[in-house]
Tab-separated table of C-alpha atoms and ligand atoms in Angstrom:
chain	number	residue	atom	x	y	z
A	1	UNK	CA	101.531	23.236	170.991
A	2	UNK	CA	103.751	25.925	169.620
A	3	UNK	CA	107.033	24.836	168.101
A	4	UNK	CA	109.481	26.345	170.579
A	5	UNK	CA	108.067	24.001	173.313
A	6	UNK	CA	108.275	20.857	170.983
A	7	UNK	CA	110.387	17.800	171.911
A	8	UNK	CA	110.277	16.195	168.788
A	9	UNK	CA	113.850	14.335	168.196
A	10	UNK	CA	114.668	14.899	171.462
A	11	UNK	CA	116.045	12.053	174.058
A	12	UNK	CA	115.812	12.082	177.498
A	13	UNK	CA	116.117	10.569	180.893
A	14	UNK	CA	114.391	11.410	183.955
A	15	UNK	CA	115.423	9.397	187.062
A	16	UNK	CA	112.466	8.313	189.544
A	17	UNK	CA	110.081	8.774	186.855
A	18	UNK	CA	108.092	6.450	187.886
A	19	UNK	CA	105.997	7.949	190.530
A	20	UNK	CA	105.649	11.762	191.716
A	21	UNK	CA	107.078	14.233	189.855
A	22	UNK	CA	109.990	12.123	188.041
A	23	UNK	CA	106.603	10.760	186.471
A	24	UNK	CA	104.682	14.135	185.929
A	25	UNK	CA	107.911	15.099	183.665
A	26	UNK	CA	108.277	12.133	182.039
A	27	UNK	CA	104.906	11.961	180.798
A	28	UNK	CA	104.698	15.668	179.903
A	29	UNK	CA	108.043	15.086	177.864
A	30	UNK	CA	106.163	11.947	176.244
A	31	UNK	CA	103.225	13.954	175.307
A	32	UNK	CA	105.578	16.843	173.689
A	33	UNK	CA	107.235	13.868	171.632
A	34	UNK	CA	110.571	13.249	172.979
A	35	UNK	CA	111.849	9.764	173.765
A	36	UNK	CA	111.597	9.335	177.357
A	37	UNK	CA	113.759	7.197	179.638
A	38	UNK	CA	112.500	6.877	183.340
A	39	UNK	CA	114.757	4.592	185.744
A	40	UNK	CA	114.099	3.420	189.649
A	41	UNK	CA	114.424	0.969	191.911
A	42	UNK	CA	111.496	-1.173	191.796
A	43	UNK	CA	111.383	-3.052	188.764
A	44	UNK	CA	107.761	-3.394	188.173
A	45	UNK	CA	106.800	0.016	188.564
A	46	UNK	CA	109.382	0.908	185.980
A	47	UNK	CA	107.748	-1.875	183.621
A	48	UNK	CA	104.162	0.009	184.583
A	49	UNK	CA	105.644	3.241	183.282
A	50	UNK	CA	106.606	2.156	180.049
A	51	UNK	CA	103.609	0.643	179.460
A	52	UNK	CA	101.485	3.522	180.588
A	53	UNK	CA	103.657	6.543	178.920
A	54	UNK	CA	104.512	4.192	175.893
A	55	UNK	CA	100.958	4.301	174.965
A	56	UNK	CA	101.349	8.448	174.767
A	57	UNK	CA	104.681	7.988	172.648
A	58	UNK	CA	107.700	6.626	173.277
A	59	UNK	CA	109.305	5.633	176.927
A	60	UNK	CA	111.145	3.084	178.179
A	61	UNK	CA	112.149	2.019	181.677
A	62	UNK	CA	115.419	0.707	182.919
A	63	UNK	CA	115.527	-0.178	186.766
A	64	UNK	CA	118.579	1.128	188.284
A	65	UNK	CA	119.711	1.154	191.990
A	66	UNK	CA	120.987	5.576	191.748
A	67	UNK	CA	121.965	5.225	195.489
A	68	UNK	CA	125.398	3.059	194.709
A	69	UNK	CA	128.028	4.495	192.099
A	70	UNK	CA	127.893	0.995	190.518
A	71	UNK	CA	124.017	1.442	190.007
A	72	UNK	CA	124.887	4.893	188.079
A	73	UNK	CA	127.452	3.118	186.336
A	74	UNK	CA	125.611	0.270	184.636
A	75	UNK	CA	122.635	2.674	183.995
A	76	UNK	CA	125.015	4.528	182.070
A	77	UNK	CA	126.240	1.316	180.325
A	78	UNK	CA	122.673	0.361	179.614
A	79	UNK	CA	121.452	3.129	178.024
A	80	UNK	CA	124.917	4.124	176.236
A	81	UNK	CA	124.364	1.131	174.160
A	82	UNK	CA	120.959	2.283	173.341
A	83	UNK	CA	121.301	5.527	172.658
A	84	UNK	CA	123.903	7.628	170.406
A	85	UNK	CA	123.420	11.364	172.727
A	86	UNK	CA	121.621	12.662	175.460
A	87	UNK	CA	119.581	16.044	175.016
A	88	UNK	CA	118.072	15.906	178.336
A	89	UNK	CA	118.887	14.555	182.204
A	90	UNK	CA	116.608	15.230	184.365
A	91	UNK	CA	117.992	14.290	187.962
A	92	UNK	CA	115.091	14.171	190.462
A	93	UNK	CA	115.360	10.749	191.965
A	94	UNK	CA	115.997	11.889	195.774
A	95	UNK	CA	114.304	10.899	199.101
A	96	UNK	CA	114.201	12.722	202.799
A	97	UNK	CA	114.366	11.593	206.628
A	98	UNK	CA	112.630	12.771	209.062
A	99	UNK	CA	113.713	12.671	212.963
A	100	UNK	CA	114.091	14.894	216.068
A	101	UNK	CA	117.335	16.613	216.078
A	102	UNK	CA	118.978	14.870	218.961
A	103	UNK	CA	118.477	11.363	217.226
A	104	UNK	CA	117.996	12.366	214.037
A	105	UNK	CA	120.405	8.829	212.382
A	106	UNK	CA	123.628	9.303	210.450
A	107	UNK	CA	122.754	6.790	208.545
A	108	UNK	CA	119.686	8.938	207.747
A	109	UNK	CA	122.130	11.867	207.099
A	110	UNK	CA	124.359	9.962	204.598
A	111	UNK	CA	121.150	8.141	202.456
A	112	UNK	CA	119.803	11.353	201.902
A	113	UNK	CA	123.023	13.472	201.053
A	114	UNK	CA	124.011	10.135	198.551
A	115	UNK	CA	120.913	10.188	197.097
A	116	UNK	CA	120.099	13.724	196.880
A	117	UNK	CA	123.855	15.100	195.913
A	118	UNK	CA	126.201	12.629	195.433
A	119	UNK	CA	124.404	10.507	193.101
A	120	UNK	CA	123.350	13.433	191.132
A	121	UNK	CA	126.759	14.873	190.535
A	122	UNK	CA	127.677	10.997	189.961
A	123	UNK	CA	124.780	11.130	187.000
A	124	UNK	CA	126.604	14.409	185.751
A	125	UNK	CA	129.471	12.655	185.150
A	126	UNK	CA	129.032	8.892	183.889
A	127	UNK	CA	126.045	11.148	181.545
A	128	UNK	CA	128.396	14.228	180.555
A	129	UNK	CA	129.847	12.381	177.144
A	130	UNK	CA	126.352	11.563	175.860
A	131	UNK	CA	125.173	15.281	176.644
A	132	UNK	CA	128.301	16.804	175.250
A	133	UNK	CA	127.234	14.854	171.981
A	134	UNK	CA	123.900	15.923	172.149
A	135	UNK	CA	124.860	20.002	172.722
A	136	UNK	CA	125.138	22.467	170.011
A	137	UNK	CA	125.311	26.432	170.200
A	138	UNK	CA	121.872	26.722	168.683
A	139	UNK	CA	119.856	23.894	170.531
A	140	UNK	CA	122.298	23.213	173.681
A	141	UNK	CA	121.987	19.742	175.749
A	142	UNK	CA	119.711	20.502	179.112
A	143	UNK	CA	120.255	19.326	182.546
A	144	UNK	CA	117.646	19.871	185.271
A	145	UNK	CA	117.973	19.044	188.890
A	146	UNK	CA	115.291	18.848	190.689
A	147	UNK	CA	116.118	20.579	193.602
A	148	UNK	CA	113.603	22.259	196.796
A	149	UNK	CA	112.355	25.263	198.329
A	150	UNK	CA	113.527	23.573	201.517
A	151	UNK	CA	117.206	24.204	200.133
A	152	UNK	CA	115.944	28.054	200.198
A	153	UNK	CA	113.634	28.442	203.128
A	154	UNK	CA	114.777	27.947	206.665
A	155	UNK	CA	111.785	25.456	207.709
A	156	UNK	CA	113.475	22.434	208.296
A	157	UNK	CA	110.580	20.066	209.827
A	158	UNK	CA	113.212	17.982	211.279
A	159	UNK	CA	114.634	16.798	207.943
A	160	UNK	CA	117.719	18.249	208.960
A	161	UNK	CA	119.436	16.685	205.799
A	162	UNK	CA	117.114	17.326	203.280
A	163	UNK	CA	117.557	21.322	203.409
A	164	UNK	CA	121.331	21.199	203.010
A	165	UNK	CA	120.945	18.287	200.335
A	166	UNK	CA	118.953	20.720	197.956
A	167	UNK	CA	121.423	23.487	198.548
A	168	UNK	CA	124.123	21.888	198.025
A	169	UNK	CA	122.230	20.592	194.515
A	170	UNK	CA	121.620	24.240	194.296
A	171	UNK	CA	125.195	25.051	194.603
A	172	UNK	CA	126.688	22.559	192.113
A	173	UNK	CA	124.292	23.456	189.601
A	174	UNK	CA	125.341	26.775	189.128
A	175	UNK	CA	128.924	26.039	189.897
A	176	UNK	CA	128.214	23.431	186.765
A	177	UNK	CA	125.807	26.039	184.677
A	178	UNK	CA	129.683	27.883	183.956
A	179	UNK	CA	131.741	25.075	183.757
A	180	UNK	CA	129.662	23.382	180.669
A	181	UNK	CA	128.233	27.118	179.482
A	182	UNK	CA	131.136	26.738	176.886
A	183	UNK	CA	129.933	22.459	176.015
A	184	UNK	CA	126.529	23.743	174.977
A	185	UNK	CA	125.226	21.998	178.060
A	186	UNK	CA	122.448	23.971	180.238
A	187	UNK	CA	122.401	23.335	183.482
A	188	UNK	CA	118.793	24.491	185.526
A	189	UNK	CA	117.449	23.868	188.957
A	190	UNK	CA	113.528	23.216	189.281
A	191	UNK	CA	113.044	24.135	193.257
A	192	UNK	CA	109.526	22.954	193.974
A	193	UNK	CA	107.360	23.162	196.561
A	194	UNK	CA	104.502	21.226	197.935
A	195	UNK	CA	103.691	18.784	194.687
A	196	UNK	CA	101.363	15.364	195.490
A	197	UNK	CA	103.611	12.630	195.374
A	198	UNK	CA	104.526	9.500	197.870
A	199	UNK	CA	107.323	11.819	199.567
A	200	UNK	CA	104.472	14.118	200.870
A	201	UNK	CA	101.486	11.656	200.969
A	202	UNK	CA	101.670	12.108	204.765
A	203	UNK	CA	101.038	15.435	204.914
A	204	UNK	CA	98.644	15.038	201.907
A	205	UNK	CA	96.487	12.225	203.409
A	206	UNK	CA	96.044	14.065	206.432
A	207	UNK	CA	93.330	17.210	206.450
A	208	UNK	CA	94.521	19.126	209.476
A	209	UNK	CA	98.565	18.796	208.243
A	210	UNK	CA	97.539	19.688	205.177
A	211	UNK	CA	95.109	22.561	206.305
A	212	UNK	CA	98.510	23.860	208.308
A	213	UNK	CA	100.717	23.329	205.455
A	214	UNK	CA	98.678	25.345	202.594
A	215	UNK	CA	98.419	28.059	205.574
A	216	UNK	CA	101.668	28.634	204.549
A	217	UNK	CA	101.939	28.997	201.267
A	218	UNK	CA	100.900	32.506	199.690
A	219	UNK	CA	98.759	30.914	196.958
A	220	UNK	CA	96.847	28.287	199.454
A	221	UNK	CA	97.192	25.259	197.620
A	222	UNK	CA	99.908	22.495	196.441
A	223	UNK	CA	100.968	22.609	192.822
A	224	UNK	CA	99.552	21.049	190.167
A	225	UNK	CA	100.658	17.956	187.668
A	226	UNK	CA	100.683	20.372	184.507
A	227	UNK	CA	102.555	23.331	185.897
A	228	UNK	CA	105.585	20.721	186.793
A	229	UNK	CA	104.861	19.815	183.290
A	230	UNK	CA	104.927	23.280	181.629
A	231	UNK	CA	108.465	24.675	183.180
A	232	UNK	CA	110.101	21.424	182.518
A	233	UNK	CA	109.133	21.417	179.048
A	234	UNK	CA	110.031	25.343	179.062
A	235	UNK	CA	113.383	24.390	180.468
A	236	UNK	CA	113.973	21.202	177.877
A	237	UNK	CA	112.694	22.775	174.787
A	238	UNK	CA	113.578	25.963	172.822
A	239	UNK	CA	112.428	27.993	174.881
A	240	UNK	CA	114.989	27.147	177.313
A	241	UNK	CA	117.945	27.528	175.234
A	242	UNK	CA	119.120	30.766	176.918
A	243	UNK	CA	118.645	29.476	180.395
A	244	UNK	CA	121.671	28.663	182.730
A	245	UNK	CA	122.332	28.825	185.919
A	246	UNK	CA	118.986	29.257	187.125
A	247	UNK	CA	117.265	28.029	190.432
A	248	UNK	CA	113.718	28.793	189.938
A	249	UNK	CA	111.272	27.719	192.669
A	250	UNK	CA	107.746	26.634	191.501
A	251	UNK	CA	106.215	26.822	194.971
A	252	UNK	CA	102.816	29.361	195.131
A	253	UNK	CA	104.917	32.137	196.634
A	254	UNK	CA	106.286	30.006	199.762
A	255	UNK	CA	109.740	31.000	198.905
A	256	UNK	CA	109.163	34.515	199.194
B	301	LIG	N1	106.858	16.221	196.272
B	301	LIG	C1	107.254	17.401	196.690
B	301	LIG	O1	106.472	18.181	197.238
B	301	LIG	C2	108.681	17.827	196.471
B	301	LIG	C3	109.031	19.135	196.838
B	301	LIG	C4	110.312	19.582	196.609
B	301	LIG	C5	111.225	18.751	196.000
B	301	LIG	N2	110.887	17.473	195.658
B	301	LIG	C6	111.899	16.653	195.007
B	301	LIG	O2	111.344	16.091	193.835
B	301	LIG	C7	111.967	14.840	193.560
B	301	LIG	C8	110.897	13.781	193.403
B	301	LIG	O3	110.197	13.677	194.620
B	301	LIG	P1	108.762	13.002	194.760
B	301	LIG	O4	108.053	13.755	195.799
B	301	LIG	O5	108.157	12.802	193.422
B	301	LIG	O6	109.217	11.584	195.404
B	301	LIG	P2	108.669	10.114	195.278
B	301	LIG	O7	107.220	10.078	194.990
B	301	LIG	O8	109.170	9.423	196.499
B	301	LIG	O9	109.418	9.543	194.000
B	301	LIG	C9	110.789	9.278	194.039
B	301	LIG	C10	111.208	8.582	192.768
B	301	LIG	O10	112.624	8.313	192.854
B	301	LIG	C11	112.861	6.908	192.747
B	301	LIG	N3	113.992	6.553	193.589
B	301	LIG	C12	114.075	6.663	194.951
B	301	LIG	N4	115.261	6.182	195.372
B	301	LIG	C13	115.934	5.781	194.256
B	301	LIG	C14	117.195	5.186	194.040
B	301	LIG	N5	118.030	4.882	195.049
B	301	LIG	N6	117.579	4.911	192.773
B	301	LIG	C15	116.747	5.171	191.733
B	301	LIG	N7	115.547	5.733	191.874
B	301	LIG	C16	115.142	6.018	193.129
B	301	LIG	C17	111.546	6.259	193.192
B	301	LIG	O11	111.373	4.941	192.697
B	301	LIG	P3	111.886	3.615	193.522
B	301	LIG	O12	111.437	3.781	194.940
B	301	LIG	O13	111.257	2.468	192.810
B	301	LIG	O14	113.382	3.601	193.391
B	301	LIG	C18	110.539	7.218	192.572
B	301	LIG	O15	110.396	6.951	191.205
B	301	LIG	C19	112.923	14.587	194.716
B	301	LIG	O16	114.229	14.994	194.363
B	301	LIG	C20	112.385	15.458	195.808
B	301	LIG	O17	113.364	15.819	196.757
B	301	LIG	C21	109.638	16.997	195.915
């Protein structure tokens, strides 16, 4: 691997890297040698994790509840007692809800739009003095949200919150890309589209939705484990470094 995409010395967090593409990341951040921190919900998939990425390097897990602003809280307290600065936050925990529009839940509405915005921004904050520590003009601190083509694209598919949840991520990322510009903190959006993961195993599991769903995507396929992997190291590494503000979809053309 070429030295500008090395991780060496570098710490990071992903959240929901234990499954989908929290976990494609956090491995491919492993494998580039940075220390990796994944956090979720369900404690013994985060204990899987480590053991599975620690063999590749160096990961730990921490189980953390991101849907609560206590939950963010004492994931920040855990790991700012085991760590000195933050070079990388990846936010991509998020989650979706599906309904017809005329009963489409609030309740639906407001897990999604915590989950998916609110606890992000929440992350920002609690996370901001370890990234500030970590930031320098030369090698700045990196944040990537993992945003959506849905927050781009008008096809809703009845998760009427899950569009305006990634835009909205969208939206605060850039606002925040200017705002820390000046802290040596980077601030990038990863929009994908169709990836394999438990969010999209329904559509994945099932040959004619998926035969309708590649239909529309220029390049005829979902994307693959290693190109998550390559523009998330791009956006970590050096060769990131000049990178703000960006919302860059990694979708096979469905954007367009
Ligand atoms: N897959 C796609 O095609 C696709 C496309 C566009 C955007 N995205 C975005 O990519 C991100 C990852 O999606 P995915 O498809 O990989 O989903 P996934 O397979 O459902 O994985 C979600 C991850 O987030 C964790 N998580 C969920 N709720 C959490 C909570 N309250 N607190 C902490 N962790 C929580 C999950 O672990 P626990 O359940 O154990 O908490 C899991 O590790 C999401 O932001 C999603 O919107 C996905």
């Amino acid at each position: 691997m070429h030295s500008y995409f090395s991780l060496q010395g570098r710490t990071a967090l992903v959240t929901g890297g234990t499954r989908g593409i929290g976990k494609m990341i956090a491995k491919a951040y492993v494998e580039a040698g940075a220390t990796v921190y994944v956090c979720a919900r369900d404690v013994e998939a985060c204990r899987q994790t480590a053991d599975e990425l620690g063999a590749l390097g160096r990961c730990h897990a921490v189980a953390a509840n991101l849907a609560t602003e206590e939950g963010v809280q004492q994931l920040a307290t855990r790991l700012g007692e085991q760590m000195t600065h933050l070079d990388i936050l990846v936010n991509n925990a998020g989650t979706t809800w599906g309904a017809p529009l005329e009963s489409y839940p609030i309740k639906g509405w407001e897990k999604v739009m915590q989950l998916n915005v609110t606890s992000v921004f929440n992350c920002i904050q609690q996370f901001l003095p370890l990234l500030r520590k970590a930031g320098s003009p030369a090698n700045p601190a990196r944040i990537i949200n993992i945003g959506s083509v849905a927050g781009i694209s008008s096809f809703g598919e009845q998760a009427y919150a899950y569009g305006p949840s990634k835009a909205a991520l969208h939206q605060l990322s850039r606002i925040l890309a200017r705002e820390l510009v000046s802290q040596h903190i980077n601030v990038n959006v990863i929009a994908p589209g169709r990836f394999p993961s438990k969010m999209t195993q329904h559509i994945g599991h099932d040959e004619q939705a998926l035969a309708q769903d590649t239909a529309l995507i220029p390049m005829k396929r979902w994307g693959r484990e290693e190109e998550m992997a390559a523009l998330a190291i791009s956006l970590a590494s050096t060769a990131g470094a000049y990178m703000t503000g960006n919302i860059i979809p990694l979708d096979g053309g469905f954007s367009l």
